[in-house]
Amino acid sequence: MENKFRMYNTLTREVETVIPNEDGKIKMYTCGPTVYHFAHIGNLRSYIMEDVLEKSLRFIGYDVKRVMNITDVGHLSSDADTGEDKMLKGAKREHKTVMEVAKFYTDAFFSDCAKLNIKRPDVVEPATNCIAEFIHMIEVLLEKGYAYQAGGNVYFDTSKLDDYFVFSSAVEKEQLQVGVRDDVEEDTNKRNKNDFVLWFTKSKFEDQALKWDSPWGVGYPGWHIECSCISMKHLGEYMDIHCGGVDNIFPHHTNEIAQSESYLGHKWCNYWFHVHHLNDKSGKMSKSKGDFLTVSLLEEKGYNPIVYRLFCLQSHYRKPLEFSYEVLDNMTAAYDKLVKRIAELKDEGEVDKEAYALYRGRFEDALCNDVNTAMAITVVYDLLKADINDKTKLALIGDLDYVLSLDLLKAAKELKDNAGAGADDELVSFIQEKIAERAEAKKAKDFARADAIRDELLAKGVAIKDTREGVVWELV
Ligand code: AMP
Ligand code: ZN
């Protein structure tokens, strides 16, 4: 098929046309969450944009296979192999076993993803499922001379590579400084500063909960090996697109490339997609800071999670994004208005094939322009304004929403079903005003006022209910 999808490739630092290894097929890998805590909405920004990437590729006709790991062992507190295992930290905090913590937060992660309409990847594999594969890869790396044993651990020898800093030495070295700052102590077993652990039998941190037998003694894998092995297990030796957040570029993705290509003896993955961070006013969000924003918190505050998705889509994935409730309020208003306009469309007439192709084409162009989601949403607004019949508009919105995944037709139907239950326009706008007032009151934690508004509506024969899609009402 014609390859017209263009995307920024962190490896070449250029926007390039993606040419898959196999015509019409894309093999894609996503670094999954470390399941020691809830995902924060920053993590979920990365997963939303990766979801849009996957759906864009499918939308333009590729057969996509996407694989994701679940990090349930080996990710230490610092990305540079020092500190306590994050999973154990979670287990201690919650007085549970590591596997209980992993199960709980894996389920919580997918439940958050479902609320944000993030599709589950075709394959999801926890790191602890693949210990035999990790051991095999480490054995081969030792045999080929890319790894060495020291102080009981196995390390990757970065001095064996001509070009270890594959992404851009400037970016990686800058991030290396961050890593160094996080470092508790220098590991004196390492021959070179950038060498990283493939297998631990001894670390400064001895009481690791999960351990496995290996040719080098009882221990556990380093963090990076899981992504190399899990991707090869399901996608083979050649991969097209690898995704993650920008913090993964170094050391994680740099190390994945080092070990994968040394193991394989050839190039591994051609295109690297990195999502920039969501920040709050105080800076980067992080799970280890303890106080972070989750989808549940947004829901508690009365926000529809889909509005957060819209917020992410309105900005480009390659720009940092600052979160604020003010902007989320504006997005809620924009979303409600958009849904209202769609609810006003009449499902009548014939689909105008020419207009359909024109707008679908424009939408594809926006996606093929380095996943320009804001431009793709503009196409939806242009379409609503366009002089084409409602049937065509509705058909297009249903089609385009596969990628946007904003529940546009579903929310419009719910709005119509509500409004259609015998209420006149005046009553509908009164109800909407009161619902908005109640949301304000709830946000200000004025629950007495919120309850009073509910009662005032009930007195007029209108019952309201809080649901995942927002507030719904019916005449009683
Ligand atoms: P973790 O669970 O820490 O392994 O991170 C899961 C994913 O979220 C990784 O792809 C990270 O790169 C990404 N990530 C971490 N922090 C942020 C943030 N503030 N904004 C966007 N993505 C992030
Ligand atoms: Zn990874």
Short mmCIF file of C-alpha atoms and ligand atoms in Angstrom, two decimals:
data_model
loop_
_atom_site.label_atom_id
_atom_site.label_comp_id
_atom_site.label_asym_id
_atom_site.label_seq_id
_atom_site.Cartn_x
_atom_site.Cartn_y
_atom_site.Cartn_z
CA MET A 1 0.00 0.00 0.00
CA GLU A 2 0.99 3.65 -0.39
CA ASN A 3 3.01 4.86 2.60
CA LYS A 4 1.94 8.39 3.40
CA PHE A 5 2.12 8.46 7.19
CA ARG A 6 4.77 10.92 8.36
CA MET A 7 6.06 11.06 11.90
CA TYR A 8 8.95 12.57 13.84
CA ASN A 9 11.58 9.93 14.45
CA THR A 10 13.70 10.58 17.56
CA LEU A 11 16.45 8.43 16.04
CA THR A 12 16.98 10.65 12.98
CA ARG A 13 15.56 13.83 14.52
CA GLU A 14 13.44 14.35 11.41
CA VAL A 15 9.84 14.00 10.35
CA GLU A 16 9.92 10.97 8.06
CA THR A 17 7.56 8.82 6.02
CA VAL A 18 7.09 5.57 7.91
CA ILE A 19 7.99 2.66 5.65
CA PRO A 20 7.23 -0.62 7.40
CA ASN A 21 9.41 -3.69 7.06
CA GLU A 22 6.46 -5.63 5.67
CA ASP A 23 4.09 -3.92 3.23
CA GLY A 24 0.82 -2.89 4.89
CA LYS A 25 1.84 -4.13 8.35
CA ILE A 26 3.11 -2.18 11.34
CA LYS A 27 4.77 -3.84 14.29
CA MET A 28 4.57 -1.52 17.24
CA TYR A 29 5.82 -1.71 20.82
CA THR A 30 4.91 0.41 23.83
CA CYS A 31 6.74 0.56 27.14
CA GLY A 32 4.07 -0.29 29.68
CA PRO A 33 3.55 1.04 33.19
CA THR A 34 5.53 0.16 36.30
CA VAL A 35 2.66 -1.19 38.37
CA TYR A 36 3.60 -0.09 41.88
CA HIS A 37 1.12 2.74 42.02
CA PHE A 38 -1.75 4.30 40.08
CA ALA A 39 -0.86 5.82 36.72
CA HIS A 40 -0.95 9.61 36.91
CA ILE A 41 -2.57 11.62 34.16
CA GLY A 42 0.91 12.42 32.84
CA ASN A 43 1.60 8.73 32.20
CA LEU A 44 -1.83 8.54 30.63
CA ARG A 45 -1.03 11.43 28.29
CA SER A 46 1.64 9.17 26.80
CA TYR A 47 -0.79 6.25 26.50
CA ILE A 48 -3.52 8.44 24.97
CA MET A 49 -1.16 9.75 22.28
CA GLU A 50 0.21 6.25 21.59
CA ASP A 51 -3.40 5.05 21.27
CA VAL A 52 -4.05 7.80 18.73
CA LEU A 53 -0.90 6.76 16.87
CA GLU A 54 -2.05 3.14 16.70
CA LYS A 55 -5.59 4.07 15.66
CA SER A 56 -4.30 6.55 13.04
CA LEU A 57 -2.24 3.79 11.45
CA ARG A 58 -5.22 1.44 11.45
CA PHE A 59 -7.48 4.21 10.11
CA ILE A 60 -5.27 4.74 7.07
CA GLY A 61 -5.29 1.01 6.41
CA TYR A 62 -2.34 -0.66 8.13
CA ASP A 63 -2.64 -3.98 9.83
CA VAL A 64 -1.13 -3.11 13.23
CA LYS A 65 0.18 -5.49 15.85
CA ARG A 66 0.92 -3.72 19.10
CA VAL A 67 2.66 -5.19 22.11
CA MET A 68 3.06 -3.74 25.60
CA ASN A 69 4.95 -4.98 28.65
CA ILE A 70 3.93 -4.58 32.26
CA THR A 71 6.91 -3.75 34.47
CA ASP A 72 6.43 -5.81 37.61
CA VAL A 73 10.09 -6.40 38.49
CA GLY A 74 13.51 -4.80 38.10
CA HIS A 75 12.68 -1.09 37.77
CA LEU A 76 14.71 0.44 40.57
CA SER A 77 13.99 3.81 42.11
CA SER A 78 16.54 5.45 39.88
CA ASP A 79 16.54 4.61 36.17
CA ALA A 80 20.31 4.22 36.56
CA ASP A 81 20.03 0.88 38.44
CA THR A 82 20.23 2.13 41.99
CA GLY A 83 17.85 2.36 44.90
CA GLU A 84 15.08 0.07 45.93
CA ASP A 85 12.90 -1.88 43.44
CA LYS A 86 9.80 0.25 42.85
CA MET A 87 7.54 -2.81 43.19
CA LEU A 88 8.92 -3.63 46.61
CA LYS A 89 8.44 -0.05 47.68
CA GLY A 90 4.75 -0.40 46.73
CA ALA A 91 4.43 -3.73 48.56
CA LYS A 92 5.92 -2.29 51.76
CA ARG A 93 3.70 0.77 51.57
CA GLU A 94 0.57 -1.34 51.26
CA HIS A 95 1.57 -4.36 53.37
CA LYS A 96 0.88 -6.67 50.43
CA THR A 97 2.96 -9.03 48.34
CA VAL A 98 4.62 -7.74 45.18
CA MET A 99 2.32 -9.86 43.02
CA GLU A 100 -0.79 -8.54 44.80
CA VAL A 101 0.41 -5.00 44.23
CA ALA A 102 1.17 -5.77 40.57
CA LYS A 103 -2.29 -7.27 39.98
CA PHE A 104 -4.10 -4.42 41.70
CA TYR A 105 -2.30 -1.66 39.79
CA THR A 106 -2.37 -3.51 36.46
CA ASP A 107 -6.17 -3.76 36.76
CA ALA A 108 -6.36 -0.11 37.87
CA PHE A 109 -4.25 0.90 34.86
CA PHE A 110 -6.54 -0.84 32.36
CA SER A 111 -9.61 0.52 34.08
CA ASP A 112 -8.19 4.06 33.70
CA CYS A 113 -7.36 3.29 30.08
CA ALA A 114 -10.94 2.15 29.46
CA LYS A 115 -12.27 5.40 30.93
CA LEU A 116 -10.06 7.30 28.48
CA ASN A 117 -11.02 5.07 25.53
CA ILE A 118 -7.46 3.79 25.22
CA LYS A 119 -7.57 0.47 23.37
CA ARG A 120 -5.82 -2.45 25.01
CA PRO A 121 -2.75 -3.45 22.94
CA ASP A 122 -3.04 -6.79 21.09
CA VAL A 123 -0.50 -8.38 23.43
CA VAL A 124 0.15 -7.40 27.05
CA GLU A 125 2.92 -9.31 28.79
CA PRO A 126 4.20 -8.89 32.36
CA ALA A 127 7.98 -9.00 32.77
CA THR A 128 7.75 -11.79 35.36
CA ASN A 129 6.28 -14.08 32.63
CA CYS A 130 9.43 -14.00 30.56
CA ILE A 131 12.37 -14.72 32.88
CA ALA A 132 13.57 -17.63 30.69
CA GLU A 133 13.74 -15.33 27.64
CA PHE A 134 15.71 -12.73 29.62
CA ILE A 135 18.20 -15.35 30.76
CA HIS A 136 18.63 -16.57 27.20
CA MET A 137 19.34 -13.08 25.85
CA ILE A 138 21.84 -12.38 28.64
CA GLU A 139 23.62 -15.69 27.91
CA VAL A 140 23.98 -14.73 24.25
CA LEU A 141 25.24 -11.24 25.17
CA LEU A 142 27.87 -12.84 27.43
CA GLU A 143 28.86 -15.31 24.70
CA LYS A 144 29.24 -12.53 22.16
CA GLY A 145 31.37 -10.51 24.56
CA TYR A 146 28.91 -7.66 25.08
CA ALA A 147 28.39 -8.42 28.74
CA TYR A 148 30.52 -9.23 31.79
CA GLN A 149 30.07 -10.50 35.32
CA ALA A 150 31.22 -8.40 38.24
CA GLY A 151 30.44 -8.51 41.93
CA GLY A 152 27.78 -11.18 41.32
CA ASN A 153 25.83 -9.13 38.75
CA VAL A 154 25.85 -9.22 34.95
CA TYR A 155 26.46 -5.91 33.19
CA PHE A 156 26.21 -4.72 29.60
CA ASP A 157 29.56 -3.36 28.43
CA THR A 158 28.79 -0.10 26.63
CA SER A 159 32.45 0.32 25.59
CA LYS A 160 31.91 -2.52 23.08
CA LEU A 161 29.69 -0.27 20.96
CA ASP A 162 30.87 2.31 18.44
CA ASP A 163 27.85 4.45 19.05
CA TYR A 164 26.12 3.94 22.36
CA PHE A 165 24.40 7.35 22.42
CA VAL A 166 22.25 6.55 19.38
CA PHE A 167 19.59 9.18 19.84
CA SER A 168 21.75 12.26 20.07
CA SER A 169 24.57 12.51 22.47
CA ALA A 170 23.44 15.98 23.52
CA VAL A 171 19.97 14.86 24.62
CA GLU A 172 21.24 11.70 26.26
CA LYS A 173 24.09 13.37 28.08
CA GLU A 174 21.73 16.02 29.37
CA GLN A 175 19.43 13.30 30.68
CA LEU A 176 22.41 11.42 32.03
CA GLN A 177 23.06 14.37 34.31
CA VAL A 178 19.54 13.95 35.68
CA GLY A 179 20.21 10.25 36.21
CA VAL A 180 23.43 11.04 38.00
CA ARG A 181 21.66 13.46 40.29
CA ASP A 182 19.17 10.72 41.22
CA ASP A 183 21.98 8.26 41.84
CA VAL A 184 22.51 7.26 45.43
CA GLU A 185 26.00 5.86 44.96
CA GLU A 186 28.22 4.97 42.04
CA ASP A 187 28.27 1.20 41.32
CA THR A 188 31.97 0.28 41.51
CA ASN A 189 31.39 -3.02 39.68
CA LYS A 190 30.75 -1.14 36.43
CA ARG A 191 33.68 -1.00 34.04
CA ASN A 192 32.28 2.06 32.33
CA LYS A 193 30.05 4.76 33.71
CA ASN A 194 27.15 3.97 31.34
CA ASP A 195 27.22 0.18 31.73
CA PHE A 196 23.91 -1.15 32.99
CA VAL A 197 22.70 -4.22 34.84
CA LEU A 198 21.26 -7.16 32.90
CA TRP A 199 20.93 -9.47 35.89
CA PHE A 200 21.26 -8.76 39.59
CA THR A 201 22.25 -11.33 42.15
CA LYS A 202 23.65 -8.67 44.42
CA SER A 203 22.69 -5.08 44.65
CA LYS A 204 22.98 -2.53 47.38
CA PHE A 205 19.46 -3.51 47.92
CA GLU A 206 19.45 -7.13 49.10
CA ASP A 207 15.91 -7.99 50.18
CA GLN A 208 14.35 -8.21 46.72
CA ALA A 209 11.05 -10.08 47.01
CA LEU A 210 10.98 -11.94 43.69
CA LYS A 211 14.03 -13.98 42.72
CA TRP A 212 14.74 -16.62 40.12
CA ASP A 213 17.44 -19.18 39.57
CA SER A 214 19.89 -18.31 36.78
CA PRO A 215 23.34 -19.40 35.53
CA TRP A 216 24.74 -16.49 37.59
CA GLY A 217 22.93 -17.31 40.82
CA VAL A 218 19.54 -16.53 42.30
CA GLY A 219 18.51 -13.02 41.37
CA TYR A 220 16.34 -10.82 39.20
CA PRO A 221 16.56 -9.04 35.85
CA GLY A 222 17.55 -5.45 35.19
CA TRP A 223 14.80 -3.19 33.91
CA HIS A 224 15.77 -2.70 30.24
CA ILE A 225 16.06 -6.35 29.21
CA GLU A 226 12.29 -6.91 29.47
CA CYS A 227 11.37 -4.64 26.58
CA SER A 228 13.97 -6.14 24.23
CA CYS A 229 12.82 -9.68 25.02
CA ILE A 230 9.08 -9.11 25.16
CA SER A 231 9.04 -7.22 21.87
CA MET A 232 11.13 -9.90 20.10
CA LYS A 233 8.98 -12.68 21.57
CA HIS A 234 5.86 -11.25 19.91
CA LEU A 235 7.10 -9.11 17.03
CA GLY A 236 10.22 -10.93 15.88
CA GLU A 237 13.62 -9.49 15.03
CA TYR A 238 12.43 -6.41 13.14
CA MET A 239 10.16 -3.78 14.58
CA ASP A 240 8.69 -0.67 12.98
CA ILE A 241 7.67 1.74 15.74
CA HIS A 242 8.69 1.85 19.40
CA CYS A 243 6.89 4.27 21.74
CA GLY A 244 7.30 5.81 25.15
CA GLY A 245 7.48 9.08 27.02
CA VAL A 246 10.52 11.34 26.51
CA ASP A 247 12.03 10.29 29.85
CA ASN A 248 12.39 6.81 28.34
CA ILE A 249 14.86 8.03 25.67
CA PHE A 250 17.72 7.79 28.09
CA PRO A 251 18.75 5.48 29.60
CA HIS A 252 15.89 3.04 28.92
CA HIS A 253 15.55 3.14 25.13
CA THR A 254 19.25 3.72 24.58
CA ASN A 255 19.94 0.56 26.58
CA GLU A 256 17.17 -1.40 24.84
CA ILE A 257 18.82 -0.61 21.49
CA ALA A 258 22.30 -1.45 22.79
CA GLN A 259 21.33 -4.91 24.02
CA SER A 260 18.83 -5.76 21.22
CA GLU A 261 21.15 -4.88 18.35
CA SER A 262 24.15 -6.55 19.99
CA TYR A 263 22.05 -9.67 20.47
CA LEU A 264 20.59 -9.65 16.95
CA GLY A 265 23.61 -8.39 15.04
CA HIS A 266 21.44 -6.04 12.96
CA LYS A 267 19.24 -2.98 13.24
CA TRP A 268 16.19 -3.61 15.39
CA CYS A 269 13.63 -0.80 15.26
CA ASN A 270 13.41 1.95 12.64
CA TYR A 271 11.12 4.60 14.14
CA TRP A 272 10.97 5.97 17.68
CA PHE A 273 7.91 7.91 18.89
CA HIS A 274 8.26 9.87 22.13
CA VAL A 275 5.53 11.80 23.89
CA HIS A 276 6.52 14.92 25.81
CA HIS A 277 5.55 15.37 29.41
CA LEU A 278 2.48 16.65 31.08
CA ASN A 279 3.54 19.06 33.79
CA ASP A 280 1.71 20.80 36.53
CA LYS A 281 2.60 24.24 37.78
CA SER A 282 5.26 22.83 40.09
CA GLY A 283 6.96 20.92 37.24
CA LYS A 284 7.04 17.32 36.01
CA MET A 285 4.49 14.93 37.45
CA SER A 286 5.95 11.83 38.98
CA LYS A 287 4.59 8.81 40.79
CA SER A 288 7.40 8.82 43.29
CA LYS A 289 6.53 12.33 44.48
CA GLY A 290 3.53 10.75 46.16
CA ASP A 291 0.99 13.46 45.45
CA PHE A 292 -0.26 13.10 41.93
CA LEU A 293 -3.29 13.50 39.71
CA THR A 294 -5.23 10.40 38.76
CA VAL A 295 -8.28 9.74 36.60
CA SER A 296 -10.26 8.90 39.74
CA LEU A 297 -9.39 12.28 41.23
CA LEU A 298 -10.67 14.02 38.09
CA GLU A 299 -13.88 12.00 38.35
CA GLU A 300 -14.28 12.88 42.03
CA LYS A 301 -14.05 16.50 41.05
CA GLY A 302 -16.89 15.98 38.57
CA TYR A 303 -14.88 15.84 35.32
CA ASN A 304 -15.63 13.44 32.50
CA PRO A 305 -12.35 11.55 31.76
CA ILE A 306 -13.05 11.92 28.04
CA VAL A 307 -12.63 15.68 28.47
CA TYR A 308 -9.06 14.97 29.64
CA ARG A 309 -8.53 13.00 26.43
CA LEU A 310 -9.79 16.00 24.44
CA PHE A 311 -7.40 18.22 26.41
CA CYS A 312 -4.49 15.97 25.33
CA LEU A 313 -5.62 15.84 21.70
CA GLN A 314 -5.85 19.61 21.50
CA SER A 315 -2.10 19.91 21.87
CA HIS A 316 0.74 18.33 19.92
CA TYR A 317 2.42 15.29 21.47
CA ARG A 318 5.86 16.81 20.86
CA LYS A 319 5.24 19.81 23.09
CA PRO A 320 5.21 19.79 26.86
CA LEU A 321 1.69 20.35 28.16
CA GLU A 322 0.75 22.16 31.34
CA PHE A 323 -2.22 20.89 33.27
CA SER A 324 -4.64 23.20 35.01
CA TYR A 325 -8.24 22.90 36.15
CA GLU A 326 -9.06 26.18 34.39
CA VAL A 327 -8.11 24.68 31.04
CA LEU A 328 -10.02 21.49 31.87
CA ASP A 329 -13.10 23.64 32.64
CA ASN A 330 -12.76 25.30 29.23
CA MET A 331 -12.41 21.87 27.63
CA THR A 332 -15.57 20.69 29.39
CA ALA A 333 -17.48 23.65 27.95
CA ALA A 334 -15.99 23.03 24.48
CA TYR A 335 -16.86 19.33 24.66
CA ASP A 336 -20.45 19.97 25.77
CA LYS A 337 -20.91 22.50 22.98
CA LEU A 338 -19.50 20.13 20.40
CA VAL A 339 -21.77 17.30 21.57
CA LYS A 340 -24.78 19.64 21.53
CA ARG A 341 -24.07 20.60 17.92
CA ILE A 342 -23.82 16.96 16.94
CA ALA A 343 -27.05 16.19 18.82
CA GLU A 344 -28.80 18.77 16.65
CA LEU A 345 -27.92 16.94 13.42
CA LYS A 346 -30.77 15.04 11.80
CA ASP A 347 -30.19 11.50 10.63
CA GLU A 348 -31.87 12.05 7.27
CA GLY A 349 -30.94 11.96 3.59
CA GLU A 350 -28.22 10.15 1.69
CA VAL A 351 -24.50 10.16 2.39
CA ASP A 352 -22.79 12.53 -0.05
CA LYS A 353 -19.89 10.33 -1.15
CA GLU A 354 -17.77 13.14 -2.57
CA ALA A 355 -18.01 15.30 0.57
CA TYR A 356 -17.39 12.20 2.69
CA ALA A 357 -14.15 11.42 0.85
CA LEU A 358 -13.04 15.06 1.02
CA TYR A 359 -13.34 15.36 4.81
CA ARG A 360 -12.02 11.89 5.50
CA GLY A 361 -9.01 12.80 3.36
CA ARG A 362 -8.43 16.02 5.28
CA PHE A 363 -8.62 14.16 8.55
CA GLU A 364 -6.10 11.59 7.32
CA ASP A 365 -3.81 14.39 6.15
CA ALA A 366 -3.82 15.87 9.66
CA LEU A 367 -2.90 12.49 11.17
CA CYS A 368 -0.24 11.86 8.54
CA ASN A 369 1.27 15.24 9.42
CA ASP A 370 3.13 13.96 12.50
CA VAL A 371 -0.12 13.00 14.28
CA ASN A 372 -1.49 16.53 14.31
CA THR A 373 -4.49 15.83 16.52
CA ALA A 374 -5.45 19.49 17.00
CA MET A 375 -5.71 19.83 13.23
CA ALA A 376 -7.75 16.62 13.08
CA ILE A 377 -10.22 18.10 15.57
CA THR A 378 -10.40 21.29 13.48
CA VAL A 379 -11.54 19.08 10.59
CA VAL A 380 -14.49 17.99 12.77
CA TYR A 381 -15.41 21.64 13.46
CA ASP A 382 -15.04 22.53 9.76
CA LEU A 383 -17.23 19.61 8.88
CA LEU A 384 -19.96 20.77 11.26
CA LYS A 385 -19.91 24.23 9.63
CA ALA A 386 -19.77 22.87 6.07
CA ASP A 387 -22.63 23.05 3.62
CA ILE A 388 -23.21 19.31 3.44
CA ASN A 389 -26.17 17.29 4.65
CA ASP A 390 -26.52 16.06 8.23
CA LYS A 391 -26.45 12.39 7.27
CA THR A 392 -22.98 12.82 5.75
CA LYS A 393 -21.82 14.75 8.81
CA LEU A 394 -23.03 12.06 11.17
CA ALA A 395 -21.48 9.27 9.13
CA LEU A 396 -18.15 11.12 9.05
CA ILE A 397 -18.17 11.90 12.76
CA GLY A 398 -18.79 8.23 13.55
CA ASP A 399 -15.90 7.29 11.31
CA LEU A 400 -13.40 9.92 12.52
CA ASP A 401 -14.23 9.26 16.16
CA TYR A 402 -12.61 5.83 15.79
CA VAL A 403 -9.31 7.69 16.07
CA LEU A 404 -10.36 10.56 18.34
CA SER A 405 -12.36 8.22 20.59
CA LEU A 406 -14.27 11.07 22.23
CA ASP A 407 -17.63 9.22 22.37
CA LEU A 408 -19.09 11.95 20.16
CA LEU A 409 -22.09 10.04 18.78
CA LYS A 410 -22.77 8.27 22.07
CA ALA A 411 -22.74 11.48 24.09
CA ALA A 412 -24.91 13.23 21.48
CA LYS A 413 -27.43 10.37 21.62
CA GLU A 414 -27.54 10.54 25.41
CA LEU A 415 -28.11 14.26 25.26
CA LYS A 416 -30.91 13.79 22.72
CA ASP A 417 -32.53 10.97 24.68
CA ASN A 418 -32.58 13.21 27.73
CA ALA A 419 -33.84 16.27 25.97
CA GLY A 420 -36.37 14.28 24.00
CA ALA A 421 -38.20 13.08 27.09
CA GLY A 422 -40.93 15.69 26.80
CA ALA A 423 -39.02 18.77 27.94
CA ASP A 424 -39.22 22.01 26.01
CA ASP A 425 -36.17 24.08 25.03
CA GLU A 426 -36.63 26.51 27.88
CA LEU A 427 -36.72 23.78 30.49
CA VAL A 428 -33.69 22.07 28.90
CA SER A 429 -31.59 25.22 29.11
CA PHE A 430 -32.78 25.80 32.69
CA ILE A 431 -31.73 22.26 33.61
CA GLN A 432 -28.36 22.67 31.92
CA GLU A 433 -27.76 25.92 33.75
CA LYS A 434 -28.56 24.27 37.08
CA ILE A 435 -26.35 21.29 36.31
CA ALA A 436 -23.46 23.66 35.56
CA GLU A 437 -24.14 25.60 38.77
CA ARG A 438 -24.14 22.35 40.71
CA ALA A 439 -20.82 21.31 39.18
CA GLU A 440 -19.36 24.67 40.27
CA ALA A 441 -20.74 24.20 43.78
CA LYS A 442 -19.29 20.69 43.98
CA LYS A 443 -15.92 21.92 42.80
CA ALA A 444 -15.94 24.57 45.51
CA LYS A 445 -16.85 21.76 47.94
CA ASP A 446 -20.13 23.54 48.71
CA PHE A 447 -22.06 20.27 48.93
CA ALA A 448 -25.03 21.87 50.69
CA ARG A 449 -25.53 24.16 47.69
CA ALA A 450 -25.07 21.21 45.29
CA ASP A 451 -27.76 19.23 47.15
CA ALA A 452 -30.07 22.25 47.18
CA ILE A 453 -29.77 22.51 43.39
CA ARG A 454 -30.56 18.81 43.05
CA ASP A 455 -33.69 19.31 45.21
CA GLU A 456 -34.71 22.42 43.27
CA LEU A 457 -34.61 20.39 40.05
CA LEU A 458 -36.49 17.53 41.66
CA ALA A 459 -39.21 19.93 42.72
CA LYS A 460 -39.62 20.76 39.02
CA GLY A 461 -39.90 17.06 38.21
CA VAL A 462 -36.28 16.59 37.04
CA ALA A 463 -34.09 13.87 38.54
CA ILE A 464 -30.35 14.06 37.96
CA LYS A 465 -27.74 11.34 38.19
CA ASP A 466 -23.91 11.45 38.12
CA THR A 467 -22.49 8.97 35.62
CA ARG A 468 -19.16 8.28 33.99
CA GLU A 469 -20.26 10.35 30.98
CA GLY A 470 -21.23 13.28 33.20
CA VAL A 471 -24.53 14.32 34.69
CA VAL A 472 -27.69 12.88 33.09
CA TRP A 473 -31.24 13.85 33.87
CA GLU A 474 -34.78 12.60 33.34
CA LEU A 475 -38.29 13.86 33.91
CA VAL A 476 -39.97 12.03 36.77
P1 AMP B 1 6.24 4.35 34.30
O1 AMP B 1 4.99 3.72 34.83
O2 AMP B 1 6.93 5.26 35.27
O3 AMP B 1 7.18 3.30 33.75
O4 AMP B 1 5.81 5.30 33.10
C1 AMP B 1 4.84 4.94 32.15
C2 AMP B 1 4.93 5.84 30.92
O5 AMP B 1 4.58 7.19 31.23
C3 AMP B 1 6.32 5.90 30.30
O6 AMP B 1 6.18 5.79 28.89
C4 AMP B 1 6.83 7.27 30.68
O7 AMP B 1 7.73 7.75 29.73
C5 AMP B 1 5.55 8.08 30.69
N1 AMP B 1 5.57 9.29 31.54
C6 AMP B 1 6.10 9.42 32.78
N2 AMP B 1 5.88 10.66 33.29
C7 AMP B 1 5.16 11.34 32.33
C8 AMP B 1 4.61 12.68 32.25
N3 AMP B 1 4.72 13.55 33.24
N4 AMP B 1 3.97 13.01 31.10
C9 AMP B 1 3.85 12.12 30.09
N5 AMP B 1 4.32 10.86 30.11
C10 AMP B 1 4.98 10.46 31.22
ZN ZN B 2 10.55 -0.28 27.71
#
